[in-house]
Amino acid sequence: KEAQEKYVLYGSLGFAVLLIALAFVAYKRKKSDNKIISEQKELAVFQREEIEEAHKEITDSISYAKRIQSAILPPDNQVKSLLPNSFILYKPKDMVAGDFYWLEKKDDKILFAAADCTGHGVPGAFMSLIGHSGLQIVVEQQRINRPSEILSRLSQIVAGSLLPEDGEDKIKDGMDMALCAIDTNTNTLEFSGAKNPMYIVRNGAVE
């Protein structure tokens, strides 16, 4: 009977030790898992904060680029002064755009253009800046006011600005444009287009 009691006691003690050992292992594993989960949460929060910061920097940069691009567009008072019976519909797809319009008075001619650059967003915006500065160079510095000649010179400037690196394929970016000139002395309209036509509404008919 004493031997049986000893066996029961030892067995109970052994079982208790086994339970304690299992509980300790489970506790250590849970603690380790909790540490891993906590580290993963911290990493996820850190990565989210990094992404948010990068997104803010990109958005701020694009917003500033929009301000720069908006500054090259003719102000409303200039448009109304030179073309009183006109209106402009300008709805870019992205915050910055590859489309732009241009207006300038040179001598006795009022020049205006609508341009559609290849690409949209940031790449298109770069092209619009090249197109705008090219127009200013041709009209202001080279003093050309004939639409066909302006487009021809502008084409050379754009091509020269996009020379490919050695060994690379030729860059095919550019812009479509409709360019007009109103002679204020003769009240005549000159037009030249690069893949963009001109529509005239006269007496209710579209030509």
PDB file of C-alpha atoms in Angstrom:
ATOM      1  CA  LYS A   1       0.000   0.000   0.000  1.00  0.00           C
ATOM      2  CA  GLU A   2       2.867   2.367   0.872  1.00  0.00           C
ATOM      3  CA  ALA A   3       4.548   1.534  -2.436  1.00  0.00           C
ATOM      4  CA  GLN A   4       1.331   2.258  -4.310  1.00  0.00           C
ATOM      5  CA  GLU A   5       0.978   5.552  -2.479  1.00  0.00           C
ATOM      6  CA  LYS A   6       4.565   6.434  -3.393  1.00  0.00           C
ATOM      7  CA  TYR A   7       3.900   5.612  -7.036  1.00  0.00           C
ATOM      8  CA  VAL A   8       0.766   7.745  -7.002  1.00  0.00           C
ATOM      9  CA  LEU A   9       2.665  10.575  -5.285  1.00  0.00           C
ATOM     10  CA  TYR A  10       5.594  10.389  -7.672  1.00  0.00           C
ATOM     11  CA  GLY A  11       3.261  10.101 -10.613  1.00  0.00           C
ATOM     12  CA  SER A  12       1.270  13.099  -9.453  1.00  0.00           C
ATOM     13  CA  LEU A  13       4.465  15.086  -8.888  1.00  0.00           C
ATOM     14  CA  GLY A  14       5.793  14.048 -12.293  1.00  0.00           C
ATOM     15  CA  PHE A  15       2.522  14.997 -13.982  1.00  0.00           C
ATOM     16  CA  ALA A  16       2.523  18.337 -12.140  1.00  0.00           C
ATOM     17  CA  VAL A  17       6.119  18.985 -13.230  1.00  0.00           C
ATOM     18  CA  LEU A  18       5.168  18.087 -16.809  1.00  0.00           C
ATOM     19  CA  LEU A  19       2.195  20.484 -16.690  1.00  0.00           C
ATOM     20  CA  ILE A  20       4.402  23.243 -15.283  1.00  0.00           C
ATOM     21  CA  ALA A  21       7.008  22.597 -17.975  1.00  0.00           C
ATOM     22  CA  LEU A  22       4.368  22.680 -20.723  1.00  0.00           C
ATOM     23  CA  ALA A  23       2.863  25.842 -19.265  1.00  0.00           C
ATOM     24  CA  PHE A  24       6.313  27.457 -19.111  1.00  0.00           C
ATOM     25  CA  VAL A  25       7.049  26.490 -22.741  1.00  0.00           C
ATOM     26  CA  ALA A  26       3.662  27.813 -23.824  1.00  0.00           C
ATOM     27  CA  TYR A  27       4.281  31.042 -21.887  1.00  0.00           C
ATOM     28  CA  LYS A  28       7.712  31.509 -23.469  1.00  0.00           C
ATOM     29  CA  ARG A  29       6.288  30.791 -26.926  1.00  0.00           C
ATOM     30  CA  LYS A  30       3.411  33.210 -26.398  1.00  0.00           C
ATOM     31  CA  LYS A  31       5.826  35.856 -25.134  1.00  0.00           C
ATOM     32  CA  SER A  32       8.017  35.295 -28.179  1.00  0.00           C
ATOM     33  CA  ASP A  33       4.985  35.443 -30.513  1.00  0.00           C
ATOM     34  CA  ASN A  34       3.794  38.633 -28.824  1.00  0.00           C
ATOM     35  CA  LYS A  35       7.244  40.155 -29.288  1.00  0.00           C
ATOM     36  CA  ILE A  36       7.231  39.215 -32.986  1.00  0.00           C
ATOM     37  CA  ILE A  37       3.710  40.623 -33.420  1.00  0.00           C
ATOM     38  CA  SER A  38       4.717  43.803 -31.595  1.00  0.00           C
ATOM     39  CA  GLU A  39       7.811  44.171 -33.798  1.00  0.00           C
ATOM     40  CA  GLN A  40       5.716  43.564 -36.913  1.00  0.00           C
ATOM     41  CA  LYS A  41       3.207  46.189 -35.790  1.00  0.00           C
ATOM     42  CA  GLU A  42       6.011  48.680 -35.145  1.00  0.00           C
ATOM     43  CA  LEU A  43       7.481  47.903 -38.573  1.00  0.00           C
ATOM     44  CA  ALA A  44       4.086  48.283 -40.225  1.00  0.00           C
ATOM     45  CA  VAL A  45       3.531  51.643 -38.487  1.00  0.00           C
ATOM     46  CA  PHE A  46       7.021  52.788 -39.492  1.00  0.00           C
ATOM     47  CA  GLN A  47       6.511  51.729 -43.102  1.00  0.00           C
ATOM     48  CA  ARG A  48       3.085  53.401 -43.195  1.00  0.00           C
ATOM     49  CA  GLU A  49       4.586  56.630 -41.848  1.00  0.00           C
ATOM     50  CA  GLU A  50       7.369  56.450 -44.434  1.00  0.00           C
ATOM     51  CA  ILE A  51       4.850  55.912 -47.250  1.00  0.00           C
ATOM     52  CA  GLU A  52       2.674  58.777 -45.988  1.00  0.00           C
ATOM     53  CA  GLU A  53       5.708  61.068 -45.793  1.00  0.00           C
ATOM     54  CA  ALA A  54       6.840  60.089 -49.301  1.00  0.00           C
ATOM     55  CA  HIS A  55       3.301  60.603 -50.623  1.00  0.00           C
ATOM     56  CA  LYS A  56       3.143  64.048 -48.983  1.00  0.00           C
ATOM     57  CA  GLU A  57       6.490  65.051 -50.510  1.00  0.00           C
ATOM     58  CA  ILE A  58       5.362  63.900 -53.971  1.00  0.00           C
ATOM     59  CA  THR A  59       1.987  65.645 -53.649  1.00  0.00           C
ATOM     60  CA  ASP A  60       3.641  68.858 -52.426  1.00  0.00           C
ATOM     61  CA  SER A  61       6.105  68.744 -55.332  1.00  0.00           C
ATOM     62  CA  ILE A  62       3.333  68.210 -57.890  1.00  0.00           C
ATOM     63  CA  SER A  63       1.265  71.007 -56.308  1.00  0.00           C
ATOM     64  CA  TYR A  64       4.229  73.351 -56.646  1.00  0.00           C
ATOM     65  CA  ALA A  65       4.746  72.170 -60.234  1.00  0.00           C
ATOM     66  CA  LYS A  66       1.094  73.031 -60.882  1.00  0.00           C
ATOM     67  CA  ARG A  67       1.705  76.574 -59.639  1.00  0.00           C
ATOM     68  CA  ILE A  68       4.691  76.888 -61.988  1.00  0.00           C
ATOM     69  CA  GLN A  69       2.713  75.525 -64.929  1.00  0.00           C
ATOM     70  CA  SER A  70      -0.252  77.786 -64.170  1.00  0.00           C
ATOM     71  CA  ALA A  71       2.104  80.768 -64.180  1.00  0.00           C
ATOM     72  CA  ILE A  72       2.979  80.228 -67.864  1.00  0.00           C
ATOM     73  CA  LEU A  73      -0.667  80.304 -68.975  1.00  0.00           C
ATOM     74  CA  PRO A  74      -1.995  83.678 -70.169  1.00  0.00           C
ATOM     75  CA  PRO A  75      -3.860  85.517 -67.376  1.00  0.00           C
ATOM     76  CA  ASP A  76      -7.595  86.007 -67.866  1.00  0.00           C
ATOM     77  CA  ASN A  77      -7.310  89.798 -68.125  1.00  0.00           C
ATOM     78  CA  GLN A  78      -4.831  89.449 -71.005  1.00  0.00           C
ATOM     79  CA  VAL A  79      -7.139  87.021 -72.816  1.00  0.00           C
ATOM     80  CA  LYS A  80     -10.161  89.298 -72.387  1.00  0.00           C
ATOM     81  CA  SER A  81      -8.137  92.336 -73.433  1.00  0.00           C
ATOM     82  CA  LEU A  82      -6.855  90.822 -76.683  1.00  0.00           C
ATOM     83  CA  LEU A  83      -9.811  88.529 -77.470  1.00  0.00           C
ATOM     84  CA  PRO A  84     -12.890  90.091 -75.817  1.00  0.00           C
ATOM     85  CA  ASN A  85     -15.439  87.640 -77.284  1.00  0.00           C
ATOM     86  CA  SER A  86     -13.478  84.500 -76.413  1.00  0.00           C
ATOM     87  CA  PHE A  87     -13.672  81.800 -73.775  1.00  0.00           C
ATOM     88  CA  ILE A  88     -11.283  79.056 -72.682  1.00  0.00           C
ATOM     89  CA  LEU A  89     -12.211  75.539 -71.613  1.00  0.00           C
ATOM     90  CA  TYR A  90      -9.221  74.056 -69.796  1.00  0.00           C
ATOM     91  CA  LYS A  91      -9.788  70.863 -67.793  1.00  0.00           C
ATOM     92  CA  PRO A  92      -6.534  68.909 -67.324  1.00  0.00           C
ATOM     93  CA  LYS A  93      -6.841  65.204 -66.556  1.00  0.00           C
ATOM     94  CA  ASP A  94      -4.221  65.354 -63.789  1.00  0.00           C
ATOM     95  CA  MET A  95      -2.982  67.980 -61.356  1.00  0.00           C
ATOM     96  CA  VAL A  96      -0.335  68.951 -63.903  1.00  0.00           C
ATOM     97  CA  ALA A  97      -1.075  68.599 -67.586  1.00  0.00           C
ATOM     98  CA  GLY A  98       0.410  68.075 -71.018  1.00  0.00           C
ATOM     99  CA  ASP A  99      -2.070  70.505 -72.576  1.00  0.00           C
ATOM    100  CA  PHE A 100      -1.558  74.243 -72.597  1.00  0.00           C
ATOM    101  CA  TYR A 101      -2.788  77.350 -74.333  1.00  0.00           C
ATOM    102  CA  TRP A 102      -0.767  80.385 -75.359  1.00  0.00           C
ATOM    103  CA  LEU A 103      -1.510  83.988 -76.297  1.00  0.00           C
ATOM    104  CA  GLU A 104       0.749  86.832 -77.363  1.00  0.00           C
ATOM    105  CA  LYS A 105       0.522  90.133 -79.254  1.00  0.00           C
ATOM    106  CA  LYS A 106       3.377  90.815 -81.643  1.00  0.00           C
ATOM    107  CA  ASP A 107       3.362  93.967 -83.729  1.00  0.00           C
ATOM    108  CA  ASP A 108      -0.104  94.113 -85.332  1.00  0.00           C
ATOM    109  CA  LYS A 109      -0.894  90.423 -84.851  1.00  0.00           C
ATOM    110  CA  ILE A 110      -2.626  88.621 -82.016  1.00  0.00           C
ATOM    111  CA  LEU A 111      -1.207  85.089 -81.854  1.00  0.00           C
ATOM    112  CA  PHE A 112      -2.914  82.282 -79.963  1.00  0.00           C
ATOM    113  CA  ALA A 113      -2.427  78.528 -79.789  1.00  0.00           C
ATOM    114  CA  ALA A 114      -3.830  75.353 -78.226  1.00  0.00           C
ATOM    115  CA  ALA A 115      -1.332  72.525 -77.750  1.00  0.00           C
ATOM    116  CA  ASP A 116      -1.618  68.864 -76.792  1.00  0.00           C
ATOM    117  CA  CYS A 117       1.707  67.348 -75.692  1.00  0.00           C
ATOM    118  CA  THR A 118       2.458  63.635 -75.742  1.00  0.00           C
ATOM    119  CA  GLY A 119       1.862  62.074 -72.358  1.00  0.00           C
ATOM    120  CA  HIS A 120      -0.004  63.534 -69.414  1.00  0.00           C
ATOM    121  CA  GLY A 121       0.780  64.267 -65.808  1.00  0.00           C
ATOM    122  CA  VAL A 122       4.403  65.126 -65.009  1.00  0.00           C
ATOM    123  CA  PRO A 123       5.927  64.011 -68.383  1.00  0.00           C
ATOM    124  CA  GLY A 124       3.305  65.998 -70.289  1.00  0.00           C
ATOM    125  CA  ALA A 125       3.937  69.019 -68.064  1.00  0.00           C
ATOM    126  CA  PHE A 126       7.646  68.928 -68.944  1.00  0.00           C
ATOM    127  CA  MET A 127       6.728  68.900 -72.623  1.00  0.00           C
ATOM    128  CA  SER A 128       4.349  71.835 -72.148  1.00  0.00           C
ATOM    129  CA  LEU A 129       7.163  73.898 -70.615  1.00  0.00           C
ATOM    130  CA  ILE A 130       9.389  73.090 -73.600  1.00  0.00           C
ATOM    131  CA  GLY A 131       6.578  74.057 -75.994  1.00  0.00           C
ATOM    132  CA  HIS A 132       5.781  77.310 -74.182  1.00  0.00           C
ATOM    133  CA  SER A 133       9.408  78.425 -73.935  1.00  0.00           C
ATOM    134  CA  GLY A 134       9.905  77.476 -77.607  1.00  0.00           C
ATOM    135  CA  LEU A 135       7.008  79.695 -78.667  1.00  0.00           C
ATOM    136  CA  GLN A 136       8.402  82.592 -76.653  1.00  0.00           C
ATOM    137  CA  ILE A 137      11.830  82.173 -78.259  1.00  0.00           C
ATOM    138  CA  VAL A 138      10.441  82.092 -81.795  1.00  0.00           C
ATOM    139  CA  VAL A 139       8.066  85.027 -81.358  1.00  0.00           C
ATOM    140  CA  GLU A 140       9.944  87.270 -78.928  1.00  0.00           C
ATOM    141  CA  GLN A 141      13.584  86.645 -79.782  1.00  0.00           C
ATOM    142  CA  GLN A 142      13.409  85.583 -83.435  1.00  0.00           C
ATOM    143  CA  ARG A 143      10.525  88.020 -84.063  1.00  0.00           C
ATOM    144  CA  ILE A 144       8.490  85.659 -86.263  1.00  0.00           C
ATOM    145  CA  ASN A 145       4.721  86.142 -86.429  1.00  0.00           C
ATOM    146  CA  ARG A 146       3.632  83.876 -89.294  1.00  0.00           C
ATOM    147  CA  PRO A 147       1.949  80.707 -87.883  1.00  0.00           C
ATOM    148  CA  SER A 148       3.429  78.243 -90.385  1.00  0.00           C
ATOM    149  CA  GLU A 149       6.951  79.554 -89.822  1.00  0.00           C
ATOM    150  CA  ILE A 150       6.464  79.629 -86.052  1.00  0.00           C
ATOM    151  CA  LEU A 151       5.502  75.940 -86.046  1.00  0.00           C
ATOM    152  CA  SER A 152       8.431  75.055 -88.278  1.00  0.00           C
ATOM    153  CA  ARG A 153      10.904  76.805 -85.969  1.00  0.00           C
ATOM    154  CA  LEU A 154       9.205  75.381 -82.881  1.00  0.00           C
ATOM    155  CA  SER A 155       9.545  71.871 -84.304  1.00  0.00           C
ATOM    156  CA  GLN A 156      13.295  72.397 -84.609  1.00  0.00           C
ATOM    157  CA  ILE A 157      13.545  73.664 -81.026  1.00  0.00           C
ATOM    158  CA  VAL A 158      11.563  70.719 -79.618  1.00  0.00           C
ATOM    159  CA  ALA A 159      13.613  68.206 -81.613  1.00  0.00           C
ATOM    160  CA  GLY A 160      16.826  69.862 -80.433  1.00  0.00           C
ATOM    161  CA  SER A 161      15.676  69.773 -76.817  1.00  0.00           C
ATOM    162  CA  LEU A 162      14.991  66.036 -76.982  1.00  0.00           C
ATOM    163  CA  LEU A 163      18.202  64.779 -78.551  1.00  0.00           C
ATOM    164  CA  PRO A 164      18.675  61.119 -77.534  1.00  0.00           C
ATOM    165  CA  GLU A 165      21.726  59.904 -75.679  1.00  0.00           C
ATOM    166  CA  ASP A 166      24.344  58.063 -77.740  1.00  0.00           C
ATOM    167  CA  GLY A 167      23.118  54.608 -78.644  1.00  0.00           C
ATOM    168  CA  GLU A 168      19.541  55.225 -77.551  1.00  0.00           C
ATOM    169  CA  ASP A 169      16.482  55.211 -79.748  1.00  0.00           C
ATOM    170  CA  LYS A 170      15.232  58.509 -81.080  1.00  0.00           C
ATOM    171  CA  ILE A 171      12.855  60.249 -78.695  1.00  0.00           C
ATOM    172  CA  LYS A 172       9.435  60.533 -80.315  1.00  0.00           C
ATOM    173  CA  ASP A 173       7.791  62.917 -77.877  1.00  0.00           C
ATOM    174  CA  GLY A 174       6.336  66.150 -79.156  1.00  0.00           C
ATOM    175  CA  MET A 175       3.060  68.030 -79.352  1.00  0.00           C
ATOM    176  CA  ASP A 176       0.071  68.630 -81.585  1.00  0.00           C
ATOM    177  CA  MET A 177      -0.834  72.264 -81.958  1.00  0.00           C
ATOM    178  CA  ALA A 178      -3.296  74.643 -83.592  1.00  0.00           C
ATOM    179  CA  LEU A 179      -1.830  78.127 -84.033  1.00  0.00           C
ATOM    180  CA  CYS A 180      -3.648  81.218 -85.273  1.00  0.00           C
ATOM    181  CA  ALA A 181      -2.747  84.843 -85.962  1.00  0.00           C
ATOM    182  CA  ILE A 182      -5.252  87.676 -86.292  1.00  0.00           C
ATOM    183  CA  ASP A 183      -4.000  90.681 -88.235  1.00  0.00           C
ATOM    184  CA  THR A 184      -5.645  93.626 -86.509  1.00  0.00           C
ATOM    185  CA  ASN A 185      -5.069  95.907 -89.538  1.00  0.00           C
ATOM    186  CA  THR A 186      -6.631  93.706 -92.218  1.00  0.00           C
ATOM    187  CA  ASN A 187      -8.907  91.684 -89.904  1.00  0.00           C
ATOM    188  CA  THR A 188      -7.674  88.450 -91.489  1.00  0.00           C
ATOM    189  CA  LEU A 189      -6.937  85.143 -89.797  1.00  0.00           C
ATOM    190  CA  GLU A 190      -3.912  82.956 -90.506  1.00  0.00           C
ATOM    191  CA  PHE A 191      -3.832  79.344 -89.333  1.00  0.00           C
ATOM    192  CA  SER A 192      -1.285  76.562 -89.196  1.00  0.00           C
ATOM    193  CA  GLY A 193      -1.784  73.209 -87.507  1.00  0.00           C
ATOM    194  CA  ALA A 194       0.418  70.332 -86.440  1.00  0.00           C
ATOM    195  CA  LYS A 195      -2.050  67.409 -86.495  1.00  0.00           C
ATOM    196  CA  ASN A 196      -4.729  69.742 -85.114  1.00  0.00           C
ATOM    197  CA  PRO A 197      -7.359  71.281 -87.423  1.00  0.00           C
ATOM    198  CA  MET A 198      -9.227  74.558 -87.110  1.00  0.00           C
ATOM    199  CA  TYR A 199     -13.014  74.795 -87.091  1.00  0.00           C
ATOM    200  CA  ILE A 200     -14.825  77.959 -88.135  1.00  0.00           C
ATOM    201  CA  VAL A 201     -18.479  78.522 -87.260  1.00  0.00           C
ATOM    202  CA  ARG A 202     -19.887  81.025 -89.761  1.00  0.00           C
ATOM    203  CA  ASN A 203     -23.565  81.830 -90.280  1.00  0.00           C
ATOM    204  CA  GLY A 204     -24.507  78.778 -88.221  1.00  0.00           C
ATOM    205  CA  ALA A 205     -22.413  76.395 -90.339  1.00  0.00           C
ATOM    206  CA  VAL A 206     -19.219  74.602 -89.275  1.00  0.00           C
ATOM    207  CA  GLU A 207     -16.330  74.673 -91.732  1.00  0.00           C
TER     208      GLU A 207
END
